[in-house]
Amino acid sequence: QRTLATVATVYAGVVLSDMITFFFGLSLNKGLLSRFFPNWGDSPTGEKAKAQVAKWGSKIGFYQRFFIGFRGPLCLCSGFAGVAPAKFFAGTA
């Protein structure tokens, strides 16, 4: 029973850390980064990234679990690129 509580606590902590990183990326998307890269959202590269997010965004929360070393950047970039928080959370949890 104690092991189950420990596993549940660790799992909740992992999901929480993913969501914090995601929301930091979301705050970058809301204007913090526009000070440094004002044309990113309108650039061809930005449009290409947003198209990929539209295609794979609902699954990124699940896939990022299996990319050791890329988990933090994937959470950050998912928020920055505009994945809906509910979709990201559903995939993470």
PDB file of N, CA and C in Angstrom, residues 5-61:
ATOM      1  N   ALA A   5       1.170   4.383  -2.912  1.00  0.00           N
ATOM      2  CA  ALA A   5       1.120   5.816  -2.615  1.00  0.00           C
ATOM      3  C   ALA A   5       2.360   6.522  -3.149  1.00  0.00           C
ATOM      4  N   THR A   6       3.507   5.887  -3.029  1.00  0.00           N
ATOM      5  CA  THR A   6       4.751   6.470  -3.541  1.00  0.00           C
ATOM      6  C   THR A   6       4.708   6.598  -5.057  1.00  0.00           C
ATOM      7  N   VAL A   7       4.263   5.547  -5.736  1.00  0.00           N
ATOM      8  CA  VAL A   7       4.168   5.570  -7.194  1.00  0.00           C
ATOM      9  C   VAL A   7       3.176   6.639  -7.650  1.00  0.00           C
ATOM     10  N   ALA A   8       2.040   6.735  -6.985  1.00  0.00           N
ATOM     11  CA  ALA A   8       1.037   7.732  -7.337  1.00  0.00           C
ATOM     12  C   ALA A   8       1.573   9.154  -7.127  1.00  0.00           C
ATOM     13  N   THR A   9       2.324   9.372  -6.061  1.00  0.00           N
ATOM     14  CA  THR A   9       2.904  10.688  -5.793  1.00  0.00           C
ATOM     15  C   THR A   9       3.943  11.061  -6.835  1.00  0.00           C
ATOM     16  N   VAL A  10       4.791  10.120  -7.193  1.00  0.00           N
ATOM     17  CA  VAL A  10       5.805  10.370  -8.214  1.00  0.00           C
ATOM     18  C   VAL A  10       5.151  10.656  -9.559  1.00  0.00           C
ATOM     19  N   TYR A  11       4.136   9.886  -9.906  1.00  0.00           N
ATOM     20  CA  TYR A  11       3.435  10.088 -11.172  1.00  0.00           C
ATOM     21  C   TYR A  11       2.786  11.467 -11.221  1.00  0.00           C
ATOM     22  N   ALA A  12       2.129  11.857 -10.139  1.00  0.00           N
ATOM     23  CA  ALA A  12       1.503  13.183 -10.086  1.00  0.00           C
ATOM     24  C   ALA A  12       2.553  14.283 -10.215  1.00  0.00           C
ATOM     25  N   GLY A  13       3.709  14.083  -9.616  1.00  0.00           N
ATOM     26  CA  GLY A  13       4.793  15.061  -9.728  1.00  0.00           C
ATOM     27  C   GLY A  13       5.321  15.187 -11.143  1.00  0.00           C
ATOM     28  N   VAL A  14       5.423  14.063 -11.838  1.00  0.00           N
ATOM     29  CA  VAL A  14       5.892  14.073 -13.225  1.00  0.00           C
ATOM     30  C   VAL A  14       4.891  14.807 -14.116  1.00  0.00           C
ATOM     31  N   VAL A  15       3.620  14.518 -13.955  1.00  0.00           N
ATOM     32  CA  VAL A  15       2.587  15.187 -14.752  1.00  0.00           C
ATOM     33  C   VAL A  15       2.581  16.681 -14.438  1.00  0.00           C
ATOM     34  N   LEU A  16       2.704  17.033 -13.171  1.00  0.00           N
ATOM     35  CA  LEU A  16       2.726  18.439 -12.779  1.00  0.00           C
ATOM     36  C   LEU A  16       3.926  19.167 -13.384  1.00  0.00           C
ATOM     37  N   SER A  17       5.091  18.540 -13.370  1.00  0.00           N
ATOM     38  CA  SER A  17       6.270  19.188 -13.954  1.00  0.00           C
ATOM     39  C   SER A  17       6.111  19.370 -15.462  1.00  0.00           C
ATOM     40  N   ASP A  18       5.500  18.403 -16.128  1.00  0.00           N
ATOM     41  CA  ASP A  18       5.232  18.552 -17.561  1.00  0.00           C
ATOM     42  C   ASP A  18       4.289  19.716 -17.825  1.00  0.00           C
ATOM     43  N   MET A  19       3.267  19.858 -17.004  1.00  0.00           N
ATOM     44  CA  MET A  19       2.296  20.927 -17.201  1.00  0.00           C
ATOM     45  C   MET A  19       2.910  22.300 -16.893  1.00  0.00           C
ATOM     46  N   ILE A  20       3.781  22.382 -15.905  1.00  0.00           N
ATOM     47  CA  ILE A  20       4.442  23.652 -15.606  1.00  0.00           C
ATOM     48  C   ILE A  20       5.305  24.079 -16.783  1.00  0.00           C
ATOM     49  N   THR A  21       6.069  23.133 -17.337  1.00  0.00           N
ATOM     50  CA  THR A  21       6.904  23.429 -18.496  1.00  0.00           C
ATOM     51  C   THR A  21       6.035  23.813 -19.691  1.00  0.00           C
ATOM     52  N   PHE A  22       4.924  23.117 -19.868  1.00  0.00           N
ATOM     53  CA  PHE A  22       3.991  23.432 -20.952  1.00  0.00           C
ATOM     54  C   PHE A  22       3.454  24.860 -20.817  1.00  0.00           C
ATOM     55  N   PHE A  23       3.027  25.240 -19.607  1.00  0.00           N
ATOM     56  CA  PHE A  23       2.471  26.575 -19.408  1.00  0.00           C
ATOM     57  C   PHE A  23       3.526  27.665 -19.527  1.00  0.00           C
ATOM     58  N   PHE A  24       4.787  27.342 -19.235  1.00  0.00           N
ATOM     59  CA  PHE A  24       5.865  28.300 -19.493  1.00  0.00           C
ATOM     60  C   PHE A  24       5.981  28.545 -21.000  1.00  0.00           C
ATOM     61  N   GLY A  25       5.900  27.471 -21.783  1.00  0.00           N
ATOM     62  CA  GLY A  25       5.898  27.611 -23.244  1.00  0.00           C
ATOM     63  C   GLY A  25       4.692  28.383 -23.732  1.00  0.00           C
ATOM     64  N   LEU A  26       3.556  28.169 -23.106  1.00  0.00           N
ATOM     65  CA  LEU A  26       2.339  28.902 -23.469  1.00  0.00           C
ATOM     66  C   LEU A  26       2.497  30.395 -23.197  1.00  0.00           C
ATOM     67  N   SER A  27       3.171  30.736 -22.098  1.00  0.00           N
ATOM     68  CA  SER A  27       3.406  32.159 -21.814  1.00  0.00           C
ATOM     69  C   SER A  27       4.357  32.769 -22.836  1.00  0.00           C
ATOM     70  N   LEU A  28       5.302  31.981 -23.335  1.00  0.00           N
ATOM     71  CA  LEU A  28       6.166  32.464 -24.412  1.00  0.00           C
ATOM     72  C   LEU A  28       5.337  32.763 -25.651  1.00  0.00           C
ATOM     73  N   ASN A  29       4.371  31.916 -25.931  1.00  0.00           N
ATOM     74  CA  ASN A  29       3.508  32.083 -27.091  1.00  0.00           C
ATOM     75  C   ASN A  29       2.627  33.322 -26.956  1.00  0.00           C
ATOM     76  N   LYS A  30       2.282  33.688 -25.747  1.00  0.00           N
ATOM     77  CA  LYS A  30       1.353  34.800 -25.519  1.00  0.00           C
ATOM     78  C   LYS A  30       2.021  36.166 -25.632  1.00  0.00           C
ATOM     79  N   GLY A  31       3.302  36.227 -25.944  1.00  0.00           N
ATOM     80  CA  GLY A  31       3.896  37.533 -26.163  1.00  0.00           C
ATOM     81  C   GLY A  31       5.266  37.743 -25.573  1.00  0.00           C
ATOM     82  N   LEU A  32       5.694  36.897 -24.676  1.00  0.00           N
ATOM     83  CA  LEU A  32       7.002  37.087 -24.067  1.00  0.00           C
ATOM     84  C   LEU A  32       8.117  36.966 -25.101  1.00  0.00           C
ATOM     85  N   LEU A  33       7.998  36.033 -26.011  1.00  0.00           N
ATOM     86  CA  LEU A  33       9.037  35.819 -27.009  1.00  0.00           C
ATOM     87  C   LEU A  33       8.956  36.819 -28.157  1.00  0.00           C
ATOM     88  N   SER A  34       7.808  37.445 -28.336  1.00  0.00           N
ATOM     89  CA  SER A  34       7.650  38.377 -29.459  1.00  0.00           C
ATOM     90  C   SER A  34       8.570  39.589 -29.332  1.00  0.00           C
ATOM     91  N   ARG A  35       9.065  39.849 -28.139  1.00  0.00           N
ATOM     92  CA  ARG A  35      10.031  40.933 -27.971  1.00  0.00           C
ATOM     93  C   ARG A  35      11.331  40.635 -28.695  1.00  0.00           C
ATOM     94  N   PHE A  36      11.707  39.358 -28.715  1.00  0.00           N
ATOM     95  CA  PHE A  36      12.991  38.968 -29.298  1.00  0.00           C
ATOM     96  C   PHE A  36      12.865  38.495 -30.744  1.00  0.00           C
ATOM     97  N   PHE A  37      11.758  37.838 -31.066  1.00  0.00           N
ATOM     98  CA  PHE A  37      11.516  37.314 -32.415  1.00  0.00           C
ATOM     99  C   PHE A  37      10.125  37.755 -32.884  1.00  0.00           C
ATOM    100  N   PRO A  38       9.971  39.015 -33.264  1.00  0.00           N
ATOM    101  CA  PRO A  38       8.633  39.526 -33.565  1.00  0.00           C
ATOM    102  C   PRO A  38       7.974  38.890 -34.787  1.00  0.00           C
ATOM    103  N   ASN A  39       8.727  38.337 -35.708  1.00  0.00           N
ATOM    104  CA  ASN A  39       8.143  37.794 -36.939  1.00  0.00           C
ATOM    105  C   ASN A  39       8.051  36.272 -36.954  1.00  0.00           C
ATOM    106  N   TRP A  40       8.325  35.619 -35.842  1.00  0.00           N
ATOM    107  CA  TRP A  40       8.365  34.150 -35.863  1.00  0.00           C
ATOM    108  C   TRP A  40       7.026  33.552 -36.270  1.00  0.00           C
ATOM    109  N   GLY A  41       5.952  34.051 -35.737  1.00  0.00           N
ATOM    110  CA  GLY A  41       4.638  33.478 -36.019  1.00  0.00           C
ATOM    111  C   GLY A  41       4.211  33.620 -37.465  1.00  0.00           C
ATOM    112  N   ASP A  42       4.718  34.616 -38.155  1.00  0.00           N
ATOM    113  CA  ASP A  42       4.341  34.851 -39.547  1.00  0.00           C
ATOM    114  C   ASP A  42       5.354  34.307 -40.542  1.00  0.00           C
ATOM    115  N   SER A  43       6.480  33.811 -40.048  1.00  0.00           N
ATOM    116  CA  SER A  43       7.529  33.325 -40.946  1.00  0.00           C
ATOM    117  C   SER A  43       7.141  31.967 -41.536  1.00  0.00           C
ATOM    118  N   PRO A  44       7.757  31.576 -42.655  1.00  0.00           N
ATOM    119  CA  PRO A  44       7.478  30.245 -43.227  1.00  0.00           C
ATOM    120  C   PRO A  44       7.814  29.116 -42.252  1.00  0.00           C
ATOM    121  N   THR A  45       8.882  29.291 -41.491  1.00  0.00           N
ATOM    122  CA  THR A  45       9.248  28.270 -40.511  1.00  0.00           C
ATOM    123  C   THR A  45       8.195  28.172 -39.410  1.00  0.00           C
ATOM    124  N   GLY A  46       7.709  29.312 -38.951  1.00  0.00           N
ATOM    125  CA  GLY A  46       6.665  29.320 -37.928  1.00  0.00           C
ATOM    126  C   GLY A  46       5.381  28.697 -38.417  1.00  0.00           C
ATOM    127  N   GLU A  47       5.013  28.986 -39.650  1.00  0.00           N
ATOM    128  CA  GLU A  47       3.803  28.390 -40.229  1.00  0.00           C
ATOM    129  C   GLU A  47       3.946  26.879 -40.371  1.00  0.00           C
ATOM    130  N   LYS A  48       5.127  26.440 -40.760  1.00  0.00           N
ATOM    131  CA  LYS A  48       5.382  24.999 -40.896  1.00  0.00           C
ATOM    132  C   LYS A  48       5.287  24.304 -39.529  1.00  0.00           C
ATOM    133  N   ALA A  49       5.846  24.947 -38.519  1.00  0.00           N
ATOM    134  CA  ALA A  49       5.783  24.377 -37.167  1.00  0.00           C
ATOM    135  C   ALA A  49       4.337  24.301 -36.681  1.00  0.00           C
ATOM    136  N   LYS A  50       3.566  25.349 -36.935  1.00  0.00           N
ATOM    137  CA  LYS A  50       2.166  25.347 -36.508  1.00  0.00           C
ATOM    138  C   LYS A  50       1.347  24.292 -37.245  1.00  0.00           C
ATOM    139  N   ALA A  51       1.690  24.025 -38.506  1.00  0.00           N
ATOM    140  CA  ALA A  51       0.991  22.973 -39.255  1.00  0.00           C
ATOM    141  C   ALA A  51       1.284  21.604 -38.653  1.00  0.00           C
ATOM    142  N   GLN A  52       2.525  21.382 -38.242  1.00  0.00           N
ATOM    143  CA  GLN A  52       2.875  20.107 -37.611  1.00  0.00           C
ATOM    144  C   GLN A  52       2.183  19.951 -36.260  1.00  0.00           C
ATOM    145  N   VAL A  53       2.090  21.043 -35.535  1.00  0.00           N
ATOM    146  CA  VAL A  53       1.395  20.995 -34.241  1.00  0.00           C
ATOM    147  C   VAL A  53      -0.077  20.688 -34.456  1.00  0.00           C
ATOM    148  N   ALA A  54      -0.676  21.286 -35.479  1.00  0.00           N
ATOM    149  CA  ALA A  54      -2.080  21.005 -35.772  1.00  0.00           C
ATOM    150  C   ALA A  54      -2.278  19.533 -36.119  1.00  0.00           C
ATOM    151  N   LYS A  55      -1.289  18.943 -36.773  1.00  0.00           N
ATOM    152  CA  LYS A  55      -1.387  17.545 -37.174  1.00  0.00           C
ATOM    153  C   LYS A  55      -1.154  16.593 -35.997  1.00  0.00           C
ATOM    154  N   TRP A  56      -0.134  16.853 -35.187  1.00  0.00           N
ATOM    155  CA  TRP A  56       0.279  15.925 -34.136  1.00  0.00           C
ATOM    156  C   TRP A  56       0.015  16.431 -32.723  1.00  0.00           C
ATOM    157  N   GLY A  57      -0.525  17.615 -32.573  1.00  0.00           N
ATOM    158  CA  GLY A  57      -0.653  18.240 -31.258  1.00  0.00           C
ATOM    159  C   GLY A  57      -1.443  17.454 -30.243  1.00  0.00           C
ATOM    160  N   SER A  58      -2.457  16.746 -30.668  1.00  0.00           N
ATOM    161  CA  SER A  58      -3.278  16.018 -29.698  1.00  0.00           C
ATOM    162  C   SER A  58      -2.577  14.782 -29.151  1.00  0.00           C
ATOM    163  N   LYS A  59      -1.492  14.371 -29.785  1.00  0.00           N
ATOM    164  CA  LYS A  59      -0.782  13.162 -29.346  1.00  0.00           C
ATOM    165  C   LYS A  59       0.560  13.456 -28.695  1.00  0.00           C
ATOM    166  N   ILE A  60       1.008  14.719 -28.716  1.00  0.00           N
ATOM    167  CA  ILE A  60       2.347  15.033 -28.253  1.00  0.00           C
ATOM    168  C   ILE A  60       2.526  14.761 -26.761  1.00  0.00           C
ATOM    169  N   GLY A  61       1.490  14.979 -25.973  1.00  0.00           N
ATOM    170  CA  GLY A  61       1.586  14.699 -24.540  1.00  0.00           C
ATOM    171  C   GLY A  61       1.885  13.239 -24.263  1.00  0.00           C
TER     172      GLY A  61
END
